[in-house]
């Protein structure tokens, strides 16, 4: 019989690092039943019968976010054999709040006192023996990032599970509260599992509506419980939820005073760094410089060097040319040679050629995340986001979305308020994901001579779109209201671990590569067929001129839609529409159309002899930048649209999100192109007038007074904000 171990803990406590260390490659990812919160499970290395579940990182088991609900429901209904509770030893007071709740669930708990390397470095001392006795839990000192103690914690958890040991109940609360809870326990004793009766009693005391609905108590019992609660509230002169919160922290403060000795020192190294990188005036410029360097190195230097090798040598000299020669030598039909070399190698190769740039970009992002800097960025962005109605929590989905929009959209589940979550979902994909970076590289190389500033500008266009959209949407009735409180632990800075960085880089890169072997392969074959066949002399067959192909006929129908944006030719229109299938397909279409698997500059060089037959022949610098803006900001790929639908859980909201993104992208691109054309001497036209009207409309929506209806912001106790 298998043993189920649940990993629980606060965000940034090292839980994922320990999970990866314990399971290695024996991981499987899915969704929790009924919700879109990602579920990670794995088998413990060396133990095929031990399954470890990585629960969402949470601060408490109160049902405010999807993650908290998922964790609570998993523990109550799935009943793991034992819980490993990761506690950040360097911030122990804050982390023990969740511990006091977990010990009430009636399931054995092993505490992995993590980040002990930082505790020791700071000169602090934690009496784990005394703390273990007080909490009634086994405590193992660990440093997950250094691979220390994780295995011991797992082995101890297995031993406890096999012995079916129980965590003894601790009297966490003062006497009046303990008496009230004991009375409530008597009322519900025959309605809840005996081992978790304390948990249900506390939830009833807090008037948790979900638990009340789950228990379906008779009116008489409800009335009795309410009398007990009201009497306790009167005695302590506070509301029931605040009483429980305060009691927990009083209990934790007592534990800390007895078991923890902090060395009286000045600022830590992390504090000294934060005085600079989170400085009120320096934080944003530093963040801008960091991101410019990341994109510059990824796209214009190291990434570009490796990409050139991949395109020119690997897909060009080593694959495309020899393959075509071999197929010709064995007498392969011309159409089949075209399908393989132009459709498959040209389309898929045009996308895979950018994989090195993506891997370099993901590597830098993983380094910034693992060292602790990106947690500071969320804190920094909270100051800005709060000005237009969102909290720093909205930046976290956008940060994740820089790798792929799908997990970025799913990460919005951490946001408590429904209106803020919906607005975050609608704006997350404005941030360029990995799939959009080949488009940026293509435009930068083909039209701007590889200019370094194009890639960073794409990132900051996405950030600006988020800010402008946030301000405009927050002034409407459906999105109006104050943002939810933002509480986040800032982990101490540390040297990134090679394993974590490489694993994170590969996971993001692999999702990019998989598309090339599936969706993009099929789409490339479709593009090759429709661009190679059409009506010739009244009969269907292969065409020499793409302008007579099926694809040209389809593209010509939609091209007028994009003409005001500066790219009203059928090739660009087809690439843009197919970008809805997968954003990488924008580059793949050009690779198929021009029959090259090389990089952007090589595409231009190989097509240069044809004038309008080259990529550069279809664009000016201004129209190319308009093309870039539209493809960055418009509706995302089908996979991301599916994620939006699952998270919104409403067809109307899904269509509203897609429609808003597309209209916003179209109008912004139109304004940029038409006003840019006018400023550069293109004359005043009807479309210039339309662009001015649209700009005036955006300025009005941006600066107008917002909706002033009555707001009802649910108040959440920001646990230990004043104490921790």
Coordinates of C-alpha atoms in Angstrom, one line a residue, residues 133-591:
X133 CA 8.1 19.4 22.4
X134 CA 5.9 22.5 22.4
X135 CA 4.4 21.9 19.0
X136 CA 4.2 18.1 19.4
X137 CA 5.9 17.6 16.1
X138 CA 9.2 16.0 15.0
X139 CA 11.5 18.7 13.7
X140 CA 14.3 18.1 11.1
X141 CA 16.7 20.8 10.3
X142 CA 17.1 21.2 6.5
X143 CA 18.6 23.4 3.8
X144 CA 16.7 22.3 0.7
X145 CA 18.8 24.5 -1.6
X146 CA 22.0 22.7 -0.4
X147 CA 20.3 19.3 -0.4
X148 CA 20.7 19.0 3.4
X149 CA 18.1 17.2 5.5
X150 CA 15.5 16.7 2.9
X151 CA 16.0 12.9 2.7
X152 CA 16.0 12.7 6.5
X153 CA 12.7 14.6 6.7
X154 CA 11.1 12.2 4.1
X155 CA 12.4 9.1 5.8
X156 CA 11.1 10.3 9.2
X157 CA 7.7 11.0 7.6
X158 CA 7.6 7.5 6.1
X159 CA 8.4 6.0 9.6
X160 CA 5.6 8.1 11.2
X161 CA 3.2 7.1 8.5
X162 CA 4.0 3.4 8.9
X163 CA 3.7 3.6 12.7
X164 CA 0.4 5.6 12.3
X165 CA 1.7 8.1 14.9
X166 CA -0.6 11.0 15.7
X167 CA 0.4 14.6 16.4
X168 CA -0.9 15.3 19.9
X169 CA -3.4 18.2 20.3
X170 CA -1.8 21.4 21.6
X171 CA -3.6 24.0 23.6
X172 CA -2.9 27.0 21.3
X173 CA -5.5 29.4 22.7
X174 CA -6.2 31.1 26.0
X175 CA -8.6 29.6 28.5
X176 CA -11.8 31.4 27.4
X177 CA -11.3 30.4 23.8
X178 CA -10.3 26.9 24.7
X179 CA -13.5 26.5 26.7
X180 CA -15.6 27.8 23.9
X181 CA -14.0 25.5 21.4
X182 CA -14.4 22.5 23.7
X183 CA -18.1 23.3 24.0
X184 CA -18.4 23.5 20.2
X185 CA -16.5 20.2 19.8
X186 CA -19.2 18.5 22.0
X187 CA -21.9 19.8 19.8
X188 CA -20.3 18.4 16.6
X189 CA -18.6 15.3 18.0
X190 CA -20.9 12.9 16.0
X191 CA -20.8 14.9 12.8
X192 CA -17.0 15.2 12.0
X193 CA -14.0 12.9 12.0
X194 CA -12.7 12.6 15.6
X195 CA -9.1 13.3 14.5
X196 CA -10.0 16.7 12.9
X197 CA -12.6 17.8 15.3
X198 CA -10.5 20.7 16.6
X199 CA -10.1 22.0 13.0
X200 CA -13.9 22.1 12.4
X201 CA -14.5 23.6 15.8
X202 CA -12.1 26.5 15.0
X203 CA -13.7 27.0 11.6
X204 CA -17.2 27.2 13.2
X205 CA -15.9 29.6 15.8
X206 CA -14.6 31.8 13.0
X207 CA -18.1 31.5 11.3
X208 CA -16.6 29.9 8.2
X209 CA -19.6 29.8 5.8
X210 CA -18.1 27.0 3.7
X211 CA -17.6 24.7 6.7
X212 CA -21.1 25.6 8.0
X213 CA -22.5 24.6 4.6
X214 CA -20.5 21.4 4.6
X215 CA -21.6 20.3 8.0
X216 CA -25.3 21.1 7.4
X217 CA -25.9 21.6 11.2
X218 CA -29.5 21.7 12.4
X219 CA -30.9 25.1 13.3
X220 CA -30.8 24.2 17.0
X221 CA -27.1 23.3 17.0
X222 CA -26.3 26.4 15.0
X223 CA -28.1 28.5 17.5
X224 CA -26.2 26.9 20.4
X225 CA -22.9 27.4 18.7
X226 CA -23.7 31.0 17.9
X227 CA -24.5 31.6 21.6
X228 CA -21.1 30.1 22.6
X229 CA -19.3 32.3 20.1
X230 CA -21.2 35.5 21.0
X231 CA -20.5 35.0 24.7
X232 CA -16.7 34.5 24.0
X233 CA -16.7 37.6 21.7
X234 CA -18.4 39.6 24.5
X235 CA -15.9 38.4 27.0
X236 CA -12.8 39.3 24.9
X237 CA -14.4 42.3 23.2
X238 CA -13.5 41.3 19.6
X239 CA -14.9 39.5 16.6
X240 CA -14.4 35.7 16.4
X241 CA -12.0 35.6 13.5
X242 CA -9.8 38.3 15.0
X243 CA -9.8 36.5 18.3
X244 CA -8.4 33.3 16.6
X245 CA -5.8 35.2 14.6
X246 CA -4.6 37.2 17.7
X247 CA -4.5 34.0 19.8
X248 CA -2.4 32.2 17.3
X249 CA 0.1 35.0 17.2
X250 CA 0.2 35.3 21.0
X251 CA 0.9 31.5 21.1
X252 CA 3.6 31.8 18.4
X253 CA 5.2 34.8 20.2
X254 CA 5.5 32.7 23.4
X255 CA 7.2 29.9 21.4
X256 CA 9.6 32.3 19.8
X257 CA 10.6 33.9 23.1
X258 CA 11.4 30.5 24.6
X259 CA 13.0 28.7 21.7
X260 CA 14.6 31.3 19.5
X261 CA 17.7 33.5 20.2
X262 CA 18.5 36.0 17.5
X263 CA 22.0 37.5 17.4
X264 CA 21.9 41.3 17.9
X265 CA 23.5 42.4 14.6
X266 CA 23.0 45.2 12.1
X267 CA 21.6 44.8 8.6
X268 CA 22.0 41.5 6.9
X269 CA 23.6 41.3 3.4
X270 CA 20.1 40.9 1.9
X271 CA 18.9 44.0 3.8
X272 CA 21.9 46.0 2.5
X273 CA 21.2 44.9 -1.1
X274 CA 17.5 45.7 -0.7
X275 CA 18.4 49.3 0.4
X276 CA 19.5 49.8 -3.2
X277 CA 17.4 47.5 -5.4
X278 CA 14.1 48.3 -3.7
X279 CA 15.0 52.0 -3.1
X280 CA 12.0 54.3 -3.9
X281 CA 13.9 56.1 -6.7
X282 CA 16.4 53.5 -7.8
X283 CA 14.3 50.4 -8.0
X284 CA 12.6 51.0 -11.3
X285 CA 15.7 52.2 -13.2
X286 CA 17.6 49.2 -11.9
X287 CA 14.8 46.8 -13.0
X288 CA 14.8 48.5 -16.4
X289 CA 18.6 48.1 -16.8
X290 CA 18.4 44.5 -15.7
X291 CA 15.7 43.6 -18.2
X292 CA 17.4 45.5 -21.0
X293 CA 20.6 43.5 -20.3
X294 CA 18.7 40.2 -20.2
X295 CA 17.0 40.8 -23.5
X296 CA 20.2 42.3 -25.1
X297 CA 22.3 39.4 -24.2
X298 CA 19.6 36.8 -25.1
X299 CA 18.7 38.3 -28.5
X300 CA 21.6 40.4 -29.7
X301 CA 24.8 38.8 -28.4
X302 CA 25.2 35.3 -27.0
X303 CA 21.7 34.1 -28.1
X304 CA 22.3 35.5 -31.6
X305 CA 25.7 33.8 -32.0
X306 CA 24.2 30.4 -31.1
X307 CA 21.1 31.0 -33.1
X308 CA 23.2 31.8 -36.2
X309 CA 25.0 28.5 -35.8
X310 CA 21.7 26.7 -35.4
X311 CA 20.2 28.3 -38.5
X312 CA 23.1 28.6 -40.8
X313 CA 25.1 25.4 -40.0
X314 CA 22.7 23.0 -38.4
X315 CA 19.4 23.5 -40.4
X316 CA 21.2 25.0 -43.4
X317 CA 24.4 23.2 -44.2
X318 CA 23.9 20.0 -42.2
X319 CA 20.2 19.4 -42.8
X320 CA 18.4 21.3 -45.5
X321 CA 21.0 21.2 -48.3
X322 CA 22.1 17.5 -47.9
X323 CA 18.5 16.5 -47.5
X324 CA 17.4 18.2 -50.7
X325 CA 20.4 16.7 -52.6
X326 CA 19.7 13.2 -51.3
X327 CA 16.0 13.4 -52.1
X328 CA 16.8 14.6 -55.6
X329 CA 19.4 11.9 -56.1
X330 CA 16.9 9.1 -55.3
X331 CA 14.4 10.5 -57.7
X332 CA 11.8 12.0 -55.2
X333 CA 8.9 13.9 -56.8
X334 CA 9.4 17.6 -56.9
X335 CA 6.3 18.3 -54.8
X336 CA 7.5 15.9 -52.0
X337 CA 10.9 17.6 -52.0
X338 CA 9.2 20.9 -51.6
X339 CA 7.0 19.6 -48.8
X340 CA 9.9 18.2 -46.8
X341 CA 12.5 21.0 -47.4
X342 CA 10.2 24.0 -47.5
X343 CA 7.2 22.9 -45.6
X344 CA 8.7 20.8 -42.8
X345 CA 12.4 21.9 -42.6
X346 CA 11.6 25.5 -43.6
X347 CA 8.7 25.9 -41.3
X348 CA 9.8 24.0 -38.2
X349 CA 13.4 25.0 -38.7
X350 CA 12.5 28.7 -38.8
X351 CA 11.1 28.3 -35.3
X352 CA 13.6 25.9 -33.8
X353 CA 16.3 28.2 -35.1
X354 CA 15.3 30.6 -32.3
X355 CA 15.4 28.0 -29.5
X356 CA 19.0 29.0 -28.4
X357 CA 17.8 32.6 -27.9
X358 CA 14.8 31.4 -25.9
X359 CA 17.0 29.1 -23.8
X360 CA 19.4 31.9 -23.0
X361 CA 16.5 34.2 -22.1
X362 CA 14.9 31.5 -19.9
X363 CA 18.3 30.8 -18.3
X364 CA 18.6 34.5 -17.2
X365 CA 15.0 34.7 -15.9
X366 CA 15.5 31.5 -13.9
X367 CA 18.8 32.9 -12.4
X368 CA 16.9 36.1 -11.4
X369 CA 14.1 34.1 -9.8
X370 CA 16.3 31.6 -8.0
X371 CA 18.6 34.3 -6.5
X372 CA 15.6 36.1 -5.0
X373 CA 15.6 39.2 -7.2
X374 CA 12.2 38.6 -8.9
X375 CA 10.4 38.4 -5.6
X376 CA 11.7 42.0 -5.1
X377 CA 10.4 43.0 -8.5
X378 CA 6.9 41.9 -7.4
X379 CA 7.3 44.2 -4.4
X380 CA 8.5 47.0 -6.5
X381 CA 5.7 46.7 -9.1
X382 CA 3.1 46.7 -6.3
X383 CA 3.8 50.4 -5.9
X384 CA 3.0 51.0 -9.5
X385 CA 0.2 48.4 -10.0
X386 CA -1.6 49.7 -6.9
X387 CA -1.9 53.1 -8.6
X388 CA -4.2 51.6 -11.3
X389 CA -6.1 49.2 -9.1
X390 CA -4.0 46.0 -8.9
X391 CA -1.6 44.6 -6.4
X392 CA 1.9 43.2 -6.8
X393 CA 0.2 39.8 -7.0
X394 CA -0.8 40.6 -10.6
X395 CA 2.9 40.9 -11.5
X396 CA 3.6 37.3 -10.6
X397 CA 1.3 35.9 -13.4
X398 CA 3.0 38.3 -15.8
X399 CA 6.4 37.2 -14.7
X400 CA 5.5 33.5 -15.2
X401 CA 3.8 34.5 -18.5
X402 CA 7.2 35.7 -19.8
X403 CA 7.9 32.0 -20.3
X404 CA 4.5 30.9 -21.5
X405 CA 1.1 32.6 -21.3
X406 CA -0.8 29.4 -20.2
X407 CA 0.8 29.0 -16.7
X408 CA 0.9 32.8 -16.4
X409 CA -2.9 32.9 -16.8
X410 CA -3.3 30.0 -14.4
X411 CA -1.2 31.8 -11.8
X412 CA -3.9 34.4 -11.5
X413 CA -5.7 32.1 -9.1
X414 CA -3.6 33.5 -6.2
X415 CA -5.5 36.8 -6.5
X416 CA -8.4 36.8 -4.0
X417 CA -10.8 39.3 -5.6
X418 CA -12.7 38.1 -8.7
X419 CA -12.5 41.5 -10.5
X420 CA -8.8 41.8 -10.0
X421 CA -8.2 38.2 -11.1
X422 CA -10.3 38.7 -14.3
X423 CA -8.4 41.9 -15.1
X424 CA -5.0 40.2 -14.6
X425 CA -6.1 37.3 -16.9
X426 CA -7.0 39.9 -19.6
X427 CA -3.7 41.7 -19.4
X428 CA -1.1 39.0 -18.6
X429 CA -0.5 38.0 -22.2
X430 CA 0.5 41.5 -23.1
X431 CA 3.9 40.6 -21.6
X432 CA 5.9 38.9 -24.4
X433 CA 6.1 35.2 -23.9
X434 CA 8.8 32.9 -25.2
X435 CA 6.7 32.2 -28.3
X436 CA 6.6 35.9 -29.2
X437 CA 10.4 36.4 -29.0
X438 CA 11.1 34.8 -32.5
X439 CA 8.8 37.5 -33.9
X440 CA 10.8 40.2 -32.1
X441 CA 14.0 38.6 -33.4
X442 CA 12.7 38.4 -36.9
X443 CA 11.6 42.0 -37.1
X444 CA 14.8 43.2 -35.3
X445 CA 17.0 41.3 -37.7
X446 CA 15.1 41.8 -41.0
X447 CA 14.1 45.5 -40.6
X448 CA 16.3 47.0 -38.0
X449 CA 19.7 45.4 -38.8
X450 CA 19.7 43.5 -35.5
X451 CA 19.3 46.7 -33.4
X452 CA 19.7 45.8 -29.7
X453 CA 16.8 48.1 -28.5
X454 CA 14.0 46.3 -30.4
X455 CA 13.7 43.3 -27.9
X456 CA 13.7 45.4 -24.7
X457 CA 11.2 47.8 -26.2
X458 CA 8.9 44.8 -26.9
X459 CA 9.0 44.0 -23.2
X460 CA 8.3 47.5 -22.1
X461 CA 5.5 47.9 -24.6
X462 CA 3.8 44.9 -22.9
X463 CA 4.3 46.5 -19.4
X464 CA 2.9 49.8 -20.7
X465 CA -0.1 48.0 -22.2
X466 CA -0.8 46.4 -18.8
X467 CA -0.6 49.7 -17.0
X468 CA -2.7 51.6 -19.5
X469 CA -5.3 48.8 -19.6
X470 CA -5.4 48.6 -15.9
X471 CA -6.1 52.3 -15.5
X472 CA -8.8 52.3 -18.2
X473 CA -10.5 49.1 -17.0
X474 CA -10.4 50.0 -13.3
X475 CA -12.4 53.1 -14.0
X476 CA -15.3 51.0 -15.3
X477 CA -18.1 49.7 -13.1
X478 CA -17.3 46.0 -13.5
X479 CA -13.6 46.4 -12.4
X480 CA -13.9 49.3 -9.9
X481 CA -12.7 48.9 -6.3
X482 CA -9.6 48.9 -4.2
X483 CA -7.0 46.2 -4.8
X484 CA -6.5 43.4 -2.3
X485 CA -3.7 43.6 0.3
X486 CA -0.4 42.3 -1.0
X487 CA 1.6 40.2 1.5
X488 CA 4.8 38.4 0.3
X489 CA 7.8 37.0 1.9
X490 CA 11.1 38.3 0.5
X491 CA 13.6 35.4 0.6
X492 CA 17.2 36.1 1.5
X493 CA 19.4 36.5 -1.5
X494 CA 21.4 33.4 -2.3
X495 CA 23.6 31.9 -5.1
X496 CA 21.3 30.1 -7.6
X497 CA 21.6 26.3 -7.6
X498 CA 22.6 24.8 -10.9
X499 CA 20.0 22.1 -10.7
X500 CA 17.1 24.4 -10.1
X501 CA 18.2 26.9 -12.9
X502 CA 18.7 24.2 -15.5
X503 CA 15.5 22.4 -14.6
X504 CA 13.5 25.6 -14.9
X505 CA 15.2 26.6 -18.2
X506 CA 14.5 23.2 -19.7
X507 CA 10.9 23.0 -18.6
X508 CA 10.2 26.4 -20.2
X509 CA 12.2 25.6 -23.3
X510 CA 10.7 22.1 -23.7
X511 CA 7.2 23.5 -24.0
X512 CA 8.5 25.8 -26.8
X513 CA 10.1 22.9 -28.6
X514 CA 7.1 20.6 -28.3
X515 CA 5.0 23.0 -30.3
X516 CA 7.5 22.8 -33.1
X517 CA 7.0 19.0 -33.3
X518 CA 3.2 19.1 -33.1
X519 CA 1.2 22.2 -33.8
X520 CA 3.8 24.0 -35.9
X521 CA 4.6 21.0 -38.0
X522 CA 1.0 20.5 -39.0
X523 CA 0.5 24.2 -39.6
X524 CA 3.7 24.4 -41.7
X525 CA 2.5 21.5 -43.9
X526 CA -0.9 23.4 -44.3
X527 CA 0.9 26.6 -45.2
X528 CA 3.2 24.9 -47.7
X529 CA 0.3 23.1 -49.4
X530 CA -1.9 26.1 -49.7
X531 CA 0.9 28.3 -50.9
X532 CA 2.1 25.7 -53.5
X533 CA -1.2 24.8 -55.0
X534 CA -4.0 26.8 -56.7
X535 CA -5.9 27.3 -59.9
X536 CA -3.7 27.3 -63.0
X537 CA -5.3 27.7 -66.4
X538 CA -8.7 26.7 -65.0
X539 CA -7.4 23.6 -63.4
X540 CA -6.1 22.8 -59.9
X541 CA -2.3 22.2 -59.6
X542 CA 1.0 23.5 -58.3
X543 CA 1.7 27.1 -59.0
X544 CA 5.1 28.8 -59.6
X545 CA 3.9 32.2 -58.4
X546 CA 2.6 32.2 -54.8
X547 CA 0.3 35.1 -55.6
X548 CA -1.9 32.6 -57.5
X549 CA -2.1 30.1 -54.6
X550 CA -4.9 29.1 -52.4
X551 CA -3.2 30.8 -49.5
X552 CA -2.9 34.1 -51.4
X553 CA -6.6 34.0 -52.2
X554 CA -7.4 33.5 -48.5
X555 CA -4.9 36.1 -47.4
X556 CA -6.2 38.7 -49.9
X557 CA -9.6 38.5 -48.3
X558 CA -8.4 39.5 -44.9
X559 CA -5.5 41.7 -46.0
X560 CA -7.6 44.9 -46.2
X561 CA -8.3 44.6 -42.5
X562 CA -4.6 45.2 -41.7
X563 CA -4.0 47.8 -44.4
X564 CA -4.5 50.7 -42.0
X565 CA -1.8 49.2 -39.8
X566 CA 0.7 49.3 -42.6
X567 CA 0.9 45.6 -43.5
X568 CA -2.0 45.0 -45.9
X569 CA -0.3 42.2 -47.9
X570 CA -1.6 38.7 -47.9
X571 CA 1.7 37.2 -46.6
X572 CA 1.7 39.2 -43.4
X573 CA -2.1 38.8 -42.9
X574 CA -1.8 35.0 -43.1
X575 CA 1.1 35.0 -40.7
X576 CA -0.8 37.1 -38.2
X577 CA -4.0 35.0 -38.3
X578 CA -2.1 31.7 -38.0
X579 CA -0.3 33.3 -35.0
X580 CA -3.5 32.6 -33.2
X581 CA -2.8 28.8 -33.5
X582 CA 0.7 29.4 -32.0
X583 CA 2.6 32.6 -31.9
X584 CA 5.7 30.9 -33.2
X585 CA 3.7 30.2 -36.4
X586 CA 4.2 33.9 -37.4
X587 CA 7.9 33.1 -38.1
X588 CA 7.1 29.6 -39.4
X589 CA 4.9 31.1 -42.1
X590 CA 7.6 33.3 -43.4
X591 CA 10.0 30.4 -43.3

